[in-house]
JSON list of C-alpha atoms in Angstrom, two decimals:
[
{"chain": "A", "resi": 1, "resn": "GLY", "atom": "CA", "xyz": [-7.30, 27.02, -7.63]},
{"chain": "A", "resi": 2, "resn": "GLN", "atom": "CA", "xyz": [-10.21, 27.23, -5.29]},
{"chain": "A", "resi": 3, "resn": "ASN", "atom": "CA", "xyz": [-10.16, 26.73, -1.59]},
{"chain": "A", "resi": 4, "resn": "ILE", "atom": "CA", "xyz": [-11.97, 27.77, 1.52]},
{"chain": "A", "resi": 5, "resn": "ASP", "atom": "CA", "xyz": [-10.74, 27.79, 5.07]},
{"chain": "A", "resi": 6, "resn": "GLN", "atom": "CA", "xyz": [-12.36, 28.08, 8.49]},
{"chain": "A", "resi": 7, "resn": "PRO", "atom": "CA", "xyz": [-11.29, 27.08, 12.00]},
{"chain": "A", "resi": 8, "resn": "THR", "atom": "CA", "xyz": [-11.95, 23.47, 12.93]},
{"chain": "A", "resi": 9, "resn": "GLU", "atom": "CA", "xyz": [-13.33, 24.10, 16.41]},
{"chain": "A", "resi": 10, "resn": "MET", "atom": "CA", "xyz": [-14.28, 26.97, 18.67]},
{"chain": "A", "resi": 11, "resn": "THR", "atom": "CA", "xyz": [-15.60, 27.22, 22.21]},
{"chain": "A", "resi": 12, "resn": "ALA", "atom": "CA", "xyz": [-17.71, 30.00, 23.68]},
{"chain": "A", "resi": 13, "resn": "THR", "atom": "CA", "xyz": [-19.83, 30.62, 26.73]},
{"chain": "A", "resi": 14, "resn": "GLU", "atom": "CA", "xyz": [-23.62, 30.80, 26.91]},
{"chain": "A", "resi": 15, "resn": "GLY", "atom": "CA", "xyz": [-24.80, 34.41, 26.58]},
{"chain": "A", "resi": 16, "resn": "ALA", "atom": "CA", "xyz": [-21.57, 35.57, 24.94]},
{"chain": "A", "resi": 17, "resn": "ILE", "atom": "CA", "xyz": [-20.73, 36.58, 21.35]},
{"chain": "A", "resi": 18, "resn": "VAL", "atom": "CA", "xyz": [-18.64, 34.51, 18.96]},
{"chain": "A", "resi": 19, "resn": "GLN", "atom": "CA", "xyz": [-17.25, 35.28, 15.52]},
{"chain": "A", "resi": 20, "resn": "ILE", "atom": "CA", "xyz": [-16.49, 32.45, 13.08]},
{"chain": "A", "resi": 21, "resn": "ASN", "atom": "CA", "xyz": [-14.17, 33.46, 10.29]},
{"chain": "A", "resi": 22, "resn": "CYS", "atom": "CA", "xyz": [-13.97, 32.11, 6.77]},
{"chain": "A", "resi": 23, "resn": "THR", "atom": "CA", "xyz": [-11.47, 32.89, 4.03]},
{"chain": "A", "resi": 24, "resn": "TYR", "atom": "CA", "xyz": [-11.72, 31.76, 0.46]},
{"chain": "A", "resi": 25, "resn": "GLN", "atom": "CA", "xyz": [-9.85, 31.86, -2.82]},
{"chain": "A", "resi": 26, "resn": "THR", "atom": "CA", "xyz": [-11.48, 31.52, -6.19]},
{"chain": "A", "resi": 27, "resn": "SER", "atom": "CA", "xyz": [-11.11, 33.03, -9.63]},
{"chain": "A", "resi": 28, "resn": "GLY", "atom": "CA", "xyz": [-14.85, 33.62, -9.99]},
{"chain": "A", "resi": 29, "resn": "PHE", "atom": "CA", "xyz": [-17.17, 34.43, -7.12]},
{"chain": "A", "resi": 30, "resn": "ASN", "atom": "CA", "xyz": [-20.92, 34.89, -6.98]},
{"chain": "A", "resi": 31, "resn": "GLY", "atom": "CA", "xyz": [-21.73, 34.81, -3.28]},
{"chain": "A", "resi": 32, "resn": "LEU", "atom": "CA", "xyz": [-21.12, 33.26, 0.10]},
{"chain": "A", "resi": 33, "resn": "PHE", "atom": "CA", "xyz": [-23.35, 31.00, 2.17]},
{"chain": "A", "resi": 34, "resn": "TRP", "atom": "CA", "xyz": [-23.44, 30.07, 5.84]},
{"chain": "A", "resi": 35, "resn": "TYR", "atom": "CA", "xyz": [-25.21, 26.92, 6.95]},
{"chain": "A", "resi": 36, "resn": "GLN", "atom": "CA", "xyz": [-25.73, 25.44, 10.40]},
{"chain": "A", "resi": 37, "resn": "GLN", "atom": "CA", "xyz": [-25.52, 21.69, 10.92]},
{"chain": "A", "resi": 38, "resn": "HIS", "atom": "CA", "xyz": [-26.35, 19.94, 14.18]},
{"chain": "A", "resi": 39, "resn": "ALA", "atom": "CA", "xyz": [-24.69, 16.59, 14.72]},
{"chain": "A", "resi": 40, "resn": "GLY", "atom": "CA", "xyz": [-26.43, 13.85, 12.76]},
{"chain": "A", "resi": 41, "resn": "GLU", "atom": "CA", "xyz": [-28.75, 16.27, 11.01]},
{"chain": "A", "resi": 42, "resn": "ALA", "atom": "CA", "xyz": [-28.96, 18.03, 7.67]},
{"chain": "A", "resi": 43, "resn": "PRO", "atom": "CA", "xyz": [-27.51, 21.52, 7.11]},
{"chain": "A", "resi": 44, "resn": "THR", "atom": "CA", "xyz": [-29.93, 24.42, 7.40]},
{"chain": "A", "resi": 45, "resn": "PHE", "atom": "CA", "xyz": [-29.53, 27.77, 5.65]},
{"chain": "A", "resi": 46, "resn": "LEU", "atom": "CA", "xyz": [-28.45, 30.80, 7.68]},
{"chain": "A", "resi": 47, "resn": "SER", "atom": "CA", "xyz": [-27.40, 33.46, 5.17]},
{"chain": "A", "resi": 48, "resn": "TYR", "atom": "CA", "xyz": [-26.25, 34.32, 1.67]},
{"chain": "A", "resi": 49, "resn": "ASN", "atom": "CA", "xyz": [-24.08, 37.39, 1.05]},
{"chain": "A", "resi": 50, "resn": "VAL", "atom": "CA", "xyz": [-23.44, 38.81, -2.39]},
{"chain": "A", "resi": 51, "resn": "LEU", "atom": "CA", "xyz": [-22.43, 42.38, -1.62]},
{"chain": "A", "resi": 52, "resn": "ASP", "atom": "CA", "xyz": [-19.82, 43.66, 0.81]},
{"chain": "A", "resi": 53, "resn": "GLY", "atom": "CA", "xyz": [-21.03, 44.49, 4.27]},
{"chain": "A", "resi": 54, "resn": "LEU", "atom": "CA", "xyz": [-22.90, 43.16, 7.23]},
{"chain": "A", "resi": 55, "resn": "GLU", "atom": "CA", "xyz": [-26.32, 41.54, 7.07]},
{"chain": "A", "resi": 56, "resn": "GLU", "atom": "CA", "xyz": [-28.15, 41.04, 10.32]},
{"chain": "A", "resi": 57, "resn": "LYS", "atom": "CA", "xyz": [-30.80, 38.44, 10.93]},
{"chain": "A", "resi": 58, "resn": "GLY", "atom": "CA", "xyz": [-31.85, 38.23, 14.56]},
{"chain": "A", "resi": 59, "resn": "ARG", "atom": "CA", "xyz": [-29.03, 36.91, 16.74]},
{"chain": "A", "resi": 60, "resn": "PHE", "atom": "CA", "xyz": [-26.99, 35.95, 13.66]},
{"chain": "A", "resi": 61, "resn": "SER", "atom": "CA", "xyz": [-25.12, 38.34, 11.35]},
{"chain": "A", "resi": 62, "resn": "SER", "atom": "CA", "xyz": [-22.92, 37.62, 8.36]},
{"chain": "A", "resi": 63, "resn": "PHE", "atom": "CA", "xyz": [-20.22, 39.84, 6.90]},
{"chain": "A", "resi": 64, "resn": "LEU", "atom": "CA", "xyz": [-18.55, 39.73, 3.51]},
{"chain": "A", "resi": 65, "resn": "SER", "atom": "CA", "xyz": [-15.51, 41.44, 2.03]},
{"chain": "A", "resi": 66, "resn": "ARG", "atom": "CA", "xyz": [-15.13, 40.38, -1.59]},
{"chain": "A", "resi": 67, "resn": "SER", "atom": "CA", "xyz": [-11.82, 42.20, -2.06]},
{"chain": "A", "resi": 68, "resn": "LYS", "atom": "CA", "xyz": [-10.29, 40.36, 0.90]},
{"chain": "A", "resi": 69, "resn": "GLY", "atom": "CA", "xyz": [-11.91, 36.98, 0.23]},
{"chain": "A", "resi": 70, "resn": "TYR", "atom": "CA", "xyz": [-13.20, 37.04, 3.78]},
{"chain": "A", "resi": 71, "resn": "SER", "atom": "CA", "xyz": [-16.43, 36.45, 5.61]},
{"chain": "A", "resi": 72, "resn": "TYR", "atom": "CA", "xyz": [-17.51, 35.96, 9.18]},
{"chain": "A", "resi": 73, "resn": "LEU", "atom": "CA", "xyz": [-20.58, 34.75, 10.99]},
{"chain": "A", "resi": 74, "resn": "LEU", "atom": "CA", "xyz": [-21.38, 36.56, 14.22]},
{"chain": "A", "resi": 75, "resn": "LEU", "atom": "CA", "xyz": [-23.55, 34.85, 16.80]},
{"chain": "A", "resi": 76, "resn": "LYS", "atom": "CA", "xyz": [-24.85, 36.93, 19.69]},
{"chain": "A", "resi": 77, "resn": "GLU", "atom": "CA", "xyz": [-26.48, 35.96, 23.00]},
{"chain": "A", "resi": 78, "resn": "LEU", "atom": "CA", "xyz": [-25.31, 32.40, 22.56]},
{"chain": "A", "resi": 79, "resn": "GLN", "atom": "CA", "xyz": [-27.65, 29.62, 23.58]},
{"chain": "A", "resi": 80, "resn": "MET", "atom": "CA", "xyz": [-26.86, 25.98, 24.23]},
{"chain": "A", "resi": 81, "resn": "LYS", "atom": "CA", "xyz": [-28.81, 25.05, 21.10]},
{"chain": "A", "resi": 82, "resn": "ASP", "atom": "CA", "xyz": [-26.25, 26.98, 19.03]},
{"chain": "A", "resi": 83, "resn": "SER", "atom": "CA", "xyz": [-23.79, 24.14, 19.61]},
{"chain": "A", "resi": 84, "resn": "ALA", "atom": "CA", "xyz": [-23.39, 22.88, 16.06]},
{"chain": "A", "resi": 85, "resn": "SER", "atom": "CA", "xyz": [-21.10, 22.96, 13.05]},
{"chain": "A", "resi": 86, "resn": "TYR", "atom": "CA", "xyz": [-21.16, 26.10, 10.94]},
{"chain": "A", "resi": 87, "resn": "LEU", "atom": "CA", "xyz": [-20.38, 25.62, 7.26]},
{"chain": "A", "resi": 88, "resn": "CYS", "atom": "CA", "xyz": [-19.06, 28.38, 5.07]},
{"chain": "A", "resi": 89, "resn": "ALA", "atom": "CA", "xyz": [-19.47, 27.91, 1.30]},
{"chain": "A", "resi": 90, "resn": "PHE", "atom": "CA", "xyz": [-18.97, 30.04, -1.78]},
{"chain": "A", "resi": 91, "resn": "LEU", "atom": "CA", "xyz": [-20.75, 29.89, -5.10]},
{"chain": "A", "resi": 92, "resn": "ASN", "atom": "CA", "xyz": [-18.40, 30.27, -8.05]},
{"chain": "A", "resi": 93, "resn": "ARG", "atom": "CA", "xyz": [-19.13, 31.58, -11.52]},
{"chain": "A", "resi": 94, "resn": "ASP", "atom": "CA", "xyz": [-19.80, 28.05, -12.82]},
{"chain": "A", "resi": 95, "resn": "ASP", "atom": "CA", "xyz": [-22.59, 27.67, -10.25]},
{"chain": "A", "resi": 96, "resn": "LYS", "atom": "CA", "xyz": [-20.52, 25.18, -8.26]},
{"chain": "A", "resi": 97, "resn": "ILE", "atom": "CA", "xyz": [-20.76, 25.37, -4.49]},
{"chain": "A", "resi": 98, "resn": "ILE", "atom": "CA", "xyz": [-17.56, 24.83, -2.55]},
{"chain": "A", "resi": 99, "resn": "PHE", "atom": "CA", "xyz": [-17.98, 24.11, 1.15]},
{"chain": "A", "resi": 100, "resn": "GLY", "atom": "CA", "xyz": [-15.44, 24.51, 3.89]},
{"chain": "A", "resi": 101, "resn": "LYS", "atom": "CA", "xyz": [-14.96, 21.64, 6.32]},
{"chain": "A", "resi": 102, "resn": "GLY", "atom": "CA", "xyz": [-17.03, 23.43, 8.94]},
{"chain": "A", "resi": 103, "resn": "THR", "atom": "CA", "xyz": [-16.36, 24.93, 12.36]},
{"chain": "A", "resi": 104, "resn": "ARG", "atom": "CA", "xyz": [-17.59, 22.92, 15.34]},
{"chain": "A", "resi": 105, "resn": "LEU", "atom": "CA", "xyz": [-18.85, 25.36, 17.94]},
{"chain": "A", "resi": 106, "resn": "HIS", "atom": "CA", "xyz": [-19.08, 24.21, 21.55]},
{"chain": "A", "resi": 107, "resn": "ILE", "atom": "CA", "xyz": [-21.14, 26.29, 23.95]},
{"chain": "A", "resi": 108, "resn": "LEU", "atom": "CA", "xyz": [-20.31, 26.04, 27.64]},
{"chain": "A", "resi": 109, "resn": "PRO", "atom": "CA", "xyz": [-22.87, 26.85, 30.33]},
{"chain": "B", "resi": 1, "resn": "ASP", "atom": "CA", "xyz": [-38.88, 19.20, 8.22]},
{"chain": "B", "resi": 2, "resn": "SER", "atom": "CA", "xyz": [-37.39, 20.76, 5.06]},
{"chain": "B", "resi": 3, "resn": "GLY", "atom": "CA", "xyz": [-39.89, 19.17, 2.69]},
{"chain": "B", "resi": 4, "resn": "VAL", "atom": "CA", "xyz": [-37.13, 17.24, 0.90]},
{"chain": "B", "resi": 5, "resn": "THR", "atom": "CA", "xyz": [-37.37, 13.47, 1.22]},
{"chain": "B", "resi": 6, "resn": "GLN", "atom": "CA", "xyz": [-34.64, 10.91, 0.70]},
{"chain": "B", "resi": 7, "resn": "THR", "atom": "CA", "xyz": [-34.79, 7.13, 0.63]},
{"chain": "B", "resi": 8, "resn": "PRO", "atom": "CA", "xyz": [-33.46, 4.93, 2.00]},
{"chain": "B", "resi": 9, "resn": "LYS", "atom": "CA", "xyz": [-32.26, 6.36, 5.34]},
{"chain": "B", "resi": 10, "resn": "HIS", "atom": "CA", "xyz": [-29.60, 3.70, 5.72]},
{"chain": "B", "resi": 11, "resn": "LEU", "atom": "CA", "xyz": [-27.95, 1.40, 3.24]},
{"chain": "B", "resi": 12, "resn": "ILE", "atom": "CA", "xyz": [-25.41, -1.31, 3.93]},
{"chain": "B", "resi": 13, "resn": "THR", "atom": "CA", "xyz": [-23.80, -3.05, 1.02]},
{"chain": "B", "resi": 14, "resn": "ALA", "atom": "CA", "xyz": [-20.59, -4.73, -0.10]},
{"chain": "B", "resi": 15, "resn": "THR", "atom": "CA", "xyz": [-17.67, -3.55, -2.20]},
{"chain": "B", "resi": 16, "resn": "GLY", "atom": "CA", "xyz": [-18.26, -3.86, -5.91]},
{"chain": "B", "resi": 17, "resn": "GLN", "atom": "CA", "xyz": [-22.02, -3.47, -5.61]},
{"chain": "B", "resi": 18, "resn": "ARG", "atom": "CA", "xyz": [-24.29, -0.81, -7.09]},
{"chain": "B", "resi": 19, "resn": "VAL", "atom": "CA", "xyz": [-26.91, 1.24, -5.23]},
{"chain": "B", "resi": 20, "resn": "THR", "atom": "CA", "xyz": [-29.48, 3.89, -6.08]},
{"chain": "B", "resi": 21, "resn": "LEU", "atom": "CA", "xyz": [-30.36, 6.76, -3.77]},
{"chain": "B", "resi": 22, "resn": "ARG", "atom": "CA", "xyz": [-33.59, 8.62, -4.31]},
{"chain": "B", "resi": 23, "resn": "CYS", "atom": "CA", "xyz": [-34.60, 12.21, -3.62]},
{"chain": "B", "resi": 24, "resn": "SER", "atom": "CA", "xyz": [-37.88, 14.09, -3.91]},
{"chain": "B", "resi": 25, "resn": "PRO", "atom": "CA", "xyz": [-37.49, 17.88, -3.83]},
{"chain": "B", "resi": 26, "resn": "ARG", "atom": "CA", "xyz": [-39.76, 20.36, -2.08]},
{"chain": "B", "resi": 27, "resn": "SER", "atom": "CA", "xyz": [-42.91, 21.11, -4.00]},
{"chain": "B", "resi": 28, "resn": "GLY", "atom": "CA", "xyz": [-42.18, 23.83, -6.56]},
{"chain": "B", "resi": 29, "resn": "ASP", "atom": "CA", "xyz": [-38.39, 23.53, -6.43]},
{"chain": "B", "resi": 30, "resn": "LEU", "atom": "CA", "xyz": [-36.76, 22.98, -9.79]},
{"chain": "B", "resi": 31, "resn": "SER", "atom": "CA", "xyz": [-33.15, 22.37, -8.72]},
{"chain": "B", "resi": 32, "resn": "VAL", "atom": "CA", "xyz": [-31.79, 19.28, -7.05]},
{"chain": "B", "resi": 33, "resn": "TYR", "atom": "CA", "xyz": [-28.27, 19.00, -5.66]},
{"chain": "B", "resi": 34, "resn": "TRP", "atom": "CA", "xyz": [-26.35, 15.96, -4.45]},
{"chain": "B", "resi": 35, "resn": "TYR", "atom": "CA", "xyz": [-23.65, 16.10, -1.79]},
{"chain": "B", "resi": 36, "resn": "GLN", "atom": "CA", "xyz": [-21.36, 13.60, -0.13]},
{"chain": "B", "resi": 37, "resn": "GLN", "atom": "CA", "xyz": [-20.31, 14.18, 3.48]},
{"chain": "B", "resi": 38, "resn": "SER", "atom": "CA", "xyz": [-17.55, 12.23, 5.14]},
{"chain": "B", "resi": 39, "resn": "LEU", "atom": "CA", "xyz": [-15.75, 12.99, 8.40]},
{"chain": "B", "resi": 40, "resn": "ASP", "atom": "CA", "xyz": [-12.45, 13.93, 6.82]},
{"chain": "B", "resi": 41, "resn": "GLN", "atom": "CA", "xyz": [-13.67, 15.68, 3.66]},
{"chain": "B", "resi": 42, "resn": "GLY", "atom": "CA", "xyz": [-16.63, 17.70, 4.84]},
{"chain": "B", "resi": 43, "resn": "LEU", "atom": "CA", "xyz": [-19.53, 18.41, 2.52]},
{"chain": "B", "resi": 44, "resn": "GLN", "atom": "CA", "xyz": [-18.59, 17.82, -1.11]},
{"chain": "B", "resi": 45, "resn": "PHE", "atom": "CA", "xyz": [-20.80, 19.05, -3.92]},
{"chain": "B", "resi": 46, "resn": "LEU", "atom": "CA", "xyz": [-21.37, 16.29, -6.49]},
{"chain": "B", "resi": 47, "resn": "ILE", "atom": "CA", "xyz": [-23.86, 17.51, -9.07]},
{"chain": "B", "resi": 48, "resn": "GLN", "atom": "CA", "xyz": [-26.83, 19.80, -9.67]},
{"chain": "B", "resi": 49, "resn": "TYR", "atom": "CA", "xyz": [-29.86, 19.38, -11.91]},
{"chain": "B", "resi": 50, "resn": "TYR", "atom": "CA", "xyz": [-32.23, 22.13, -12.89]},
{"chain": "B", "resi": 51, "resn": "ASN", "atom": "CA", "xyz": [-35.60, 21.24, -14.40]},
{"chain": "B", "resi": 52, "resn": "GLY", "atom": "CA", "xyz": [-34.32, 17.92, -15.72]},
{"chain": "B", "resi": 53, "resn": "GLU", "atom": "CA", "xyz": [-31.01, 19.14, -17.12]},
{"chain": "B", "resi": 54, "resn": "GLU", "atom": "CA", "xyz": [-27.54, 18.88, -15.63]},
{"chain": "B", "resi": 55, "resn": "ARG", "atom": "CA", "xyz": [-26.59, 22.37, -14.45]},
{"chain": "B", "resi": 56, "resn": "ALA", "atom": "CA", "xyz": [-23.28, 22.08, -12.60]},
{"chain": "B", "resi": 57, "resn": "LYS", "atom": "CA", "xyz": [-20.85, 19.30, -11.84]},
{"chain": "B", "resi": 58, "resn": "GLY", "atom": "CA", "xyz": [-18.59, 19.06, -8.84]},
{"chain": "B", "resi": 59, "resn": "ASN", "atom": "CA", "xyz": [-16.33, 16.30, -7.59]},
{"chain": "B", "resi": 60, "resn": "ILE", "atom": "CA", "xyz": [-18.43, 13.44, -8.85]},
{"chain": "B", "resi": 61, "resn": "LEU", "atom": "CA", "xyz": [-16.58, 10.23, -9.67]},
{"chain": "B", "resi": 62, "resn": "GLU", "atom": "CA", "xyz": [-17.11, 8.49, -13.00]},
{"chain": "B", "resi": 63, "resn": "ARG", "atom": "CA", "xyz": [-18.53, 5.52, -11.08]},
{"chain": "B", "resi": 64, "resn": "PHE", "atom": "CA", "xyz": [-21.35, 7.79, -9.92]},
{"chain": "B", "resi": 65, "resn": "SER", "atom": "CA", "xyz": [-24.17, 9.11, -12.06]},
{"chain": "B", "resi": 66, "resn": "ALA", "atom": "CA", "xyz": [-27.37, 10.99, -11.46]},
{"chain": "B", "resi": 67, "resn": "GLN", "atom": "CA", "xyz": [-30.49, 12.08, -13.24]},
{"chain": "B", "resi": 68, "resn": "GLN", "atom": "CA", "xyz": [-33.57, 14.18, -12.67]},
{"chain": "B", "resi": 69, "resn": "PHE", "atom": "CA", "xyz": [-36.86, 12.87, -13.95]},
{"chain": "B", "resi": 70, "resn": "PRO", "atom": "CA", "xyz": [-39.82, 14.79, -15.48]},
{"chain": "B", "resi": 71, "resn": "ASP", "atom": "CA", "xyz": [-41.58, 14.79, -12.09]},
{"chain": "B", "resi": 72, "resn": "LEU", "atom": "CA", "xyz": [-38.38, 16.44, -10.73]},
{"chain": "B", "resi": 73, "resn": "HIS", "atom": "CA", "xyz": [-37.38, 13.65, -8.40]},
{"chain": "B", "resi": 74, "resn": "SER", "atom": "CA", "xyz": [-33.76, 12.63, -8.70]},
{"chain": "B", "resi": 75, "resn": "GLU", "atom": "CA", "xyz": [-31.68, 9.50, -8.34]},
{"chain": "B", "resi": 76, "resn": "LEU", "atom": "CA", "xyz": [-27.99, 9.11, -7.59]},
{"chain": "B", "resi": 77, "resn": "ASN", "atom": "CA", "xyz": [-26.46, 5.86, -8.79]},
{"chain": "B", "resi": 78, "resn": "LEU", "atom": "CA", "xyz": [-23.25, 4.64, -7.20]},
{"chain": "B", "resi": 79, "resn": "SER", "atom": "CA", "xyz": [-21.53, 1.67, -8.80]},
{"chain": "B", "resi": 80, "resn": "SER", "atom": "CA", "xyz": [-18.43, -0.48, -8.23]},
{"chain": "B", "resi": 81, "resn": "LEU", "atom": "CA", "xyz": [-18.60, 0.64, -4.63]},
{"chain": "B", "resi": 82, "resn": "GLU", "atom": "CA", "xyz": [-15.43, 0.98, -2.59]},
{"chain": "B", "resi": 83, "resn": "LEU", "atom": "CA", "xyz": [-14.91, 1.23, 1.17]},
{"chain": "B", "resi": 84, "resn": "GLY", "atom": "CA", "xyz": [-14.13, 4.91, 0.76]},
{"chain": "B", "resi": 85, "resn": "ASP", "atom": "CA", "xyz": [-17.61, 5.59, -0.63]},
{"chain": "B", "resi": 86, "resn": "SER", "atom": "CA", "xyz": [-19.05, 5.09, 2.85]},
{"chain": "B", "resi": 87, "resn": "ALA", "atom": "CA", "xyz": [-20.51, 8.47, 3.73]},
{"chain": "B", "resi": 88, "resn": "LEU", "atom": "CA", "xyz": [-23.66, 10.46, 4.28]},
{"chain": "B", "resi": 89, "resn": "TYR", "atom": "CA", "xyz": [-25.26, 11.47, 1.00]},
{"chain": "B", "resi": 90, "resn": "PHE", "atom": "CA", "xyz": [-27.47, 14.54, 1.08]},
{"chain": "B", "resi": 91, "resn": "CYS", "atom": "CA", "xyz": [-29.89, 15.78, -1.48]},
{"chain": "B", "resi": 92, "resn": "ALA", "atom": "CA", "xyz": [-30.96, 19.42, -1.44]},
{"chain": "B", "resi": 93, "resn": "SER", "atom": "CA", "xyz": [-33.44, 21.40, -3.49]},
{"chain": "B", "resi": 94, "resn": "SER", "atom": "CA", "xyz": [-33.97, 25.05, -4.32]},
{"chain": "B", "resi": 95, "resn": "LEU", "atom": "CA", "xyz": [-36.42, 27.11, -6.29]},
{"chain": "B", "resi": 96, "resn": "GLY", "atom": "CA", "xyz": [-33.88, 28.28, -8.85]},
{"chain": "B", "resi": 97, "resn": "THR", "atom": "CA", "xyz": [-30.20, 27.92, -9.39]},
{"chain": "B", "resi": 98, "resn": "GLY", "atom": "CA", "xyz": [-27.09, 28.32, -7.25]},
{"chain": "B", "resi": 99, "resn": "GLU", "atom": "CA", "xyz": [-27.77, 31.59, -5.48]},
{"chain": "B", "resi": 100, "resn": "ASN", "atom": "CA", "xyz": [-30.97, 30.37, -3.91]},
{"chain": "B", "resi": 101, "resn": "GLU", "atom": "CA", "xyz": [-31.31, 28.98, -0.40]},
{"chain": "B", "resi": 102, "resn": "GLN", "atom": "CA", "xyz": [-31.04, 25.20, -0.46]},
{"chain": "B", "resi": 103, "resn": "PHE", "atom": "CA", "xyz": [-33.22, 22.92, 1.61]},
{"chain": "B", "resi": 104, "resn": "PHE", "atom": "CA", "xyz": [-31.52, 19.69, 2.59]},
{"chain": "B", "resi": 105, "resn": "GLY", "atom": "CA", "xyz": [-33.07, 16.29, 2.98]},
{"chain": "B", "resi": 106, "resn": "PRO", "atom": "CA", "xyz": [-32.29, 14.07, 6.00]},
{"chain": "B", "resi": 107, "resn": "GLY", "atom": "CA", "xyz": [-29.60, 12.17, 4.09]},
{"chain": "B", "resi": 108, "resn": "THR", "atom": "CA", "xyz": [-28.86, 8.55, 3.26]},
{"chain": "B", "resi": 109, "resn": "ARG", "atom": "CA", "xyz": [-26.12, 6.91, 5.28]},
{"chain": "B", "resi": 110, "resn": "LEU", "atom": "CA", "xyz": [-24.23, 4.48, 3.05]},
{"chain": "B", "resi": 111, "resn": "THR", "atom": "CA", "xyz": [-21.97, 1.88, 4.58]},
{"chain": "B", "resi": 112, "resn": "VAL", "atom": "CA", "xyz": [-19.80, -0.19, 2.26]},
{"chain": "B", "resi": 113, "resn": "LEU", "atom": "CA", "xyz": [-18.35, -3.33, 3.88]}
]
């Protein structure tokens, strides 16, 4: 079967670093997405990982381990505007995108 | 603003009815995706069209159908509506197929009473 799992909620402090983990299971895998979604708004693209390793993009970095079925999103120097849901999703070999239920991140001042 | 437009923004209807949601992709994008988002299920991929042809199918019910027209806009038709169909329906577009970044529209909030 196919499934994807990420924590439901996390809390972090402004200025700190937070890591949001995502694990997935699928028989065919093409790549892994991270999207950010503020409450009441549409998701916006953060990253897409195909190869193992860490990709850095400003304050956000995304890591992938294909052999472990594992990814994480690392957010540095947290700002209040980073309070949002973070959606992990994988693309399978049939070009279907499977989203996790999202991690709601709360940032405390 | 992602460049993807969806109409209507809100739709309230009754069980058993049929509705059509419309999506216009970003200029130049050939793929259109439809998603359903409810509180308990998260974002569920329904279907993808690429340049007018169905490309990939997700958890789309038989009561639902979609199409992409020659001008690349897309419509999602929902029929025999049930209370459980109440959700936010997003359309997204991308330049190519699955591995490309998707740009999401603002969504249509459907309420079935």
